[in-house]
CSV table of C-alpha atoms in Angstrom, one decimal:
chain,number,residue,atom,x,y,z
A,1,MET,CA,77.7,-41.0,-58.1
A,2,LYS,CA,79.5,-42.1,-54.9
A,3,GLU,CA,79.6,-38.4,-53.8
A,4,TRP,CA,75.9,-38.2,-53.1
A,5,GLY,CA,74.7,-41.8,-52.7
A,6,PRO,CA,73.7,-45.0,-54.4
A,7,LEU,CA,70.7,-45.2,-56.8
A,8,SER,CA,69.8,-48.8,-55.6
A,9,LEU,CA,66.4,-47.5,-54.3
A,10,LEU,CA,65.4,-46.8,-57.9
A,11,THR,CA,65.9,-50.5,-59.1
A,12,ASP,CA,63.0,-53.0,-59.1
A,13,ALA,CA,64.5,-54.7,-56.0
A,14,GLY,CA,65.0,-51.4,-54.3
A,15,VAL,CA,61.4,-50.3,-54.8
A,16,ALA,CA,60.2,-53.8,-53.7
A,17,THR,CA,62.3,-53.5,-50.5
A,18,PHE,CA,61.0,-50.1,-49.5
A,19,GLU,CA,57.4,-50.6,-50.7
A,20,PRO,CA,56.0,-51.0,-47.2
A,21,TYR,CA,57.7,-47.7,-46.2
A,22,PHE,CA,56.3,-45.8,-49.2
A,23,TYR,CA,52.9,-47.2,-48.5
A,24,GLN,CA,53.0,-45.9,-45.0
A,25,ALA,CA,54.5,-42.6,-46.1
A,26,ILE,CA,51.6,-42.2,-48.4
A,27,SER,CA,48.9,-43.3,-46.0
A,28,GLN,CA,50.2,-42.0,-42.6
A,29,PHE,CA,53.7,-40.4,-42.4
A,30,GLY,CA,53.3,-37.9,-45.2
A,31,TYR,CA,56.1,-37.1,-47.6
A,32,PRO,CA,57.8,-34.0,-49.1
A,33,LYS,CA,56.3,-32.5,-52.2
A,34,LEU,CA,58.7,-30.8,-54.5
A,35,LEU,CA,57.8,-27.4,-56.0
A,36,THR,CA,58.1,-28.0,-59.8
A,37,ARG,CA,55.8,-25.5,-61.5
A,38,HIS,CA,58.8,-23.5,-62.7
A,39,LEU,CA,60.3,-26.7,-64.2
A,40,LYS,CA,57.1,-28.0,-65.9
A,41,ASP,CA,58.5,-27.7,-69.4
A,42,LEU,CA,61.8,-29.5,-68.4
A,43,LEU,CA,60.4,-32.5,-66.6
A,44,MET,CA,59.6,-35.8,-68.3
A,45,TYR,CA,58.1,-37.3,-65.2
A,46,ASP,CA,56.4,-35.8,-62.1
A,47,PRO,CA,58.8,-36.3,-59.1
A,48,ASN,CA,55.8,-36.0,-56.8
A,49,ASP,CA,54.1,-39.1,-58.3
A,50,TYR,CA,54.6,-41.7,-55.6
A,51,ARG,CA,52.4,-44.3,-57.5
A,52,VAL,CA,55.6,-45.8,-58.9
A,53,TYR,CA,56.7,-46.9,-55.4
A,54,VAL,CA,53.6,-48.9,-54.5
A,55,SER,CA,51.8,-51.7,-56.3
A,56,GLU,CA,48.5,-50.6,-54.7
A,57,TRP,CA,47.5,-47.1,-53.8
A,58,PRO,CA,46.6,-46.9,-50.1
A,59,GLU,CA,43.5,-45.5,-48.5
A,60,PRO,CA,43.3,-41.7,-48.1
A,61,PHE,CA,45.9,-40.1,-45.9
A,62,ASP,CA,45.2,-40.4,-42.1
A,63,TRP,CA,47.2,-38.1,-39.9
A,64,HIS,CA,46.0,-39.5,-36.6
A,65,ALA,CA,48.8,-42.2,-36.2
A,66,MET,CA,51.7,-39.7,-36.6
A,67,TRP,CA,49.9,-37.2,-34.4
A,68,ASP,CA,49.7,-39.8,-31.6
A,69,VAL,CA,53.4,-40.7,-32.1
A,70,GLY,CA,54.4,-37.0,-32.1
A,71,ASN,CA,52.4,-36.4,-28.9
A,72,TRP,CA,54.0,-39.4,-27.2
A,73,VAL,CA,57.6,-38.4,-28.3
A,74,THR,CA,57.0,-34.8,-27.1
A,75,PHE,CA,55.3,-35.4,-23.8
A,76,HIS,CA,55.8,-39.0,-22.6
A,77,SER,CA,58.9,-40.6,-24.1
A,78,ARG,CA,61.9,-41.7,-22.0
A,79,ASN,CA,65.3,-43.0,-23.1
A,80,VAL,CA,65.0,-41.6,-26.6
A,81,MET,CA,67.5,-40.0,-28.9
A,82,LEU,CA,66.7,-38.7,-32.3
A,83,ILE,CA,69.4,-37.9,-34.9
A,84,TYR,CA,68.6,-35.6,-37.8
A,85,GLY,CA,70.6,-34.2,-40.7
A,86,GLU,CA,70.6,-30.4,-41.0
A,87,ILE,CA,70.0,-30.4,-44.8
A,88,ASP,CA,67.7,-33.4,-44.9
A,89,PRO,CA,64.3,-32.3,-46.3
A,90,TRP,CA,62.6,-34.7,-43.9
A,91,THR,CA,64.0,-32.7,-41.0
A,92,ALA,CA,61.4,-30.0,-41.7
A,93,ALA,CA,58.9,-32.4,-40.1
A,94,ALA,CA,61.2,-33.5,-37.2
A,95,PHE,CA,59.6,-34.5,-34.0
A,96,PHE,CA,59.8,-32.0,-31.2
A,97,LEU,CA,61.8,-33.8,-28.5
A,98,PRO,CA,62.9,-31.8,-25.5
A,99,ASN,CA,66.5,-32.3,-24.4
A,100,SER,CA,65.8,-33.6,-20.9
A,101,THR,CA,68.2,-35.2,-18.4
A,102,TYR,CA,65.2,-36.3,-16.3
A,103,ARG,CA,63.6,-38.2,-19.2
A,104,SER,CA,66.9,-39.0,-20.8
A,105,THR,CA,65.9,-37.6,-24.2
A,106,HIS,CA,67.9,-35.7,-26.7
A,107,LYS,CA,67.6,-34.5,-30.3
A,108,PHE,CA,70.9,-34.3,-32.2
A,109,MET,CA,71.4,-32.4,-35.4
A,110,VAL,CA,74.3,-33.3,-37.7
A,111,ALA,CA,75.7,-30.2,-39.3
A,112,LYS,CA,75.5,-30.4,-43.1
A,113,GLY,CA,74.0,-33.9,-42.6
A,114,ASN,CA,71.4,-35.4,-44.8
A,115,HIS,CA,69.0,-38.4,-44.6
A,116,GLY,CA,70.4,-41.4,-42.8
A,117,GLU,CA,72.5,-39.8,-40.2
A,118,ASN,CA,73.4,-41.9,-37.2
A,119,ILE,CA,75.6,-42.0,-34.1
A,120,VAL,CA,78.8,-42.5,-36.2
A,121,THR,CA,78.1,-39.2,-38.0
A,122,LEU,CA,77.7,-37.1,-34.9
A,123,ASN,CA,80.6,-34.8,-34.0
A,124,GLN,CA,82.8,-35.9,-31.1
A,125,GLN,CA,81.0,-33.9,-28.4
A,126,ASP,CA,77.6,-35.2,-29.4
A,127,ARG,CA,78.9,-38.7,-29.9
A,128,LYS,CA,80.2,-38.8,-26.3
A,129,GLN,CA,76.9,-37.6,-25.0
A,130,ALA,CA,75.0,-40.3,-27.1
A,131,ASP,CA,77.4,-43.0,-25.8
A,132,ARG,CA,76.8,-41.9,-22.2
A,133,MET,CA,73.0,-42.1,-22.8
A,134,LEU,CA,73.3,-45.6,-24.3
A,135,LYS,CA,75.5,-46.7,-21.3
A,136,ARG,CA,72.9,-45.3,-18.9
A,137,TRP,CA,70.1,-47.1,-20.7
A,138,THR,CA,71.8,-50.5,-21.2
A,139,GLY,CA,74.5,-50.7,-18.6
A,140,VAL,CA,76.9,-51.6,-21.5
A,141,THR,CA,79.7,-49.3,-22.7
A,142,PRO,CA,79.2,-48.8,-26.5
A,143,MET,CA,82.0,-50.0,-28.7
A,144,ALA,CA,84.5,-47.5,-29.8
A,145,ILE,CA,83.7,-46.7,-33.4
A,146,GLU,CA,85.4,-43.8,-35.0
A,147,THR,CA,83.2,-40.7,-35.3
A,148,LEU,CA,83.1,-38.5,-38.4
A,149,ASP,CA,84.1,-35.2,-36.9
A,150,ASP,CA,84.1,-31.7,-38.5
A,151,GLN,CA,87.6,-32.3,-40.0
A,152,ASN,CA,86.5,-35.7,-41.5
A,153,GLU,CA,88.9,-37.6,-39.2
A,154,GLY,CA,87.9,-41.2,-38.9
A,155,TYR,CA,85.9,-41.3,-42.1
A,156,ASP,CA,86.3,-44.8,-43.5
A,157,GLU,CA,85.2,-44.6,-47.2
A,158,ASP,CA,85.0,-48.3,-47.5
A,159,LEU,CA,82.8,-48.7,-44.4
A,160,TYR,CA,80.6,-45.7,-45.2
A,161,PRO,CA,80.7,-45.1,-48.9
A,162,TYR,CA,77.2,-43.5,-49.0
A,163,LEU,CA,78.2,-40.5,-46.8
A,164,THR,CA,79.0,-37.2,-48.4
A,165,ILE,CA,81.7,-35.5,-46.5
A,166,GLN,CA,82.9,-32.1,-47.7
């Protein structure tokens, strides 16, 4: 199980912790829907039934909030970096963020990365760029934390047990 991540989200405590997120995903963010018609006779439960994640079903979906956020990110944001995983299903709905020196914005993509990627999982070149951006924004040099590069150098299994590095 350590190879692909913990199942703590699927416990009562995990569901309670993330209920506000799922509520907003259902009502404003949107969420992926798995294609399961071909598996219908094999499934005991519908993986697209998000009712198990919330104690009360929200109002109908309202796309306006995310449309406003997306518009701001694309046209008006400054000092923003977004980090996505290449194989994360949520990346299909990634914000469009122009790489702009003038606005100090950049979208990073972690090769073979999944959900939850961050600065530490960037390759060395991207990590250096992200660190330079942070220093420009804050005036503080970021701490030297080992980066997980393409050869897995610096991967600390005890510090990041949820990462899948192949």
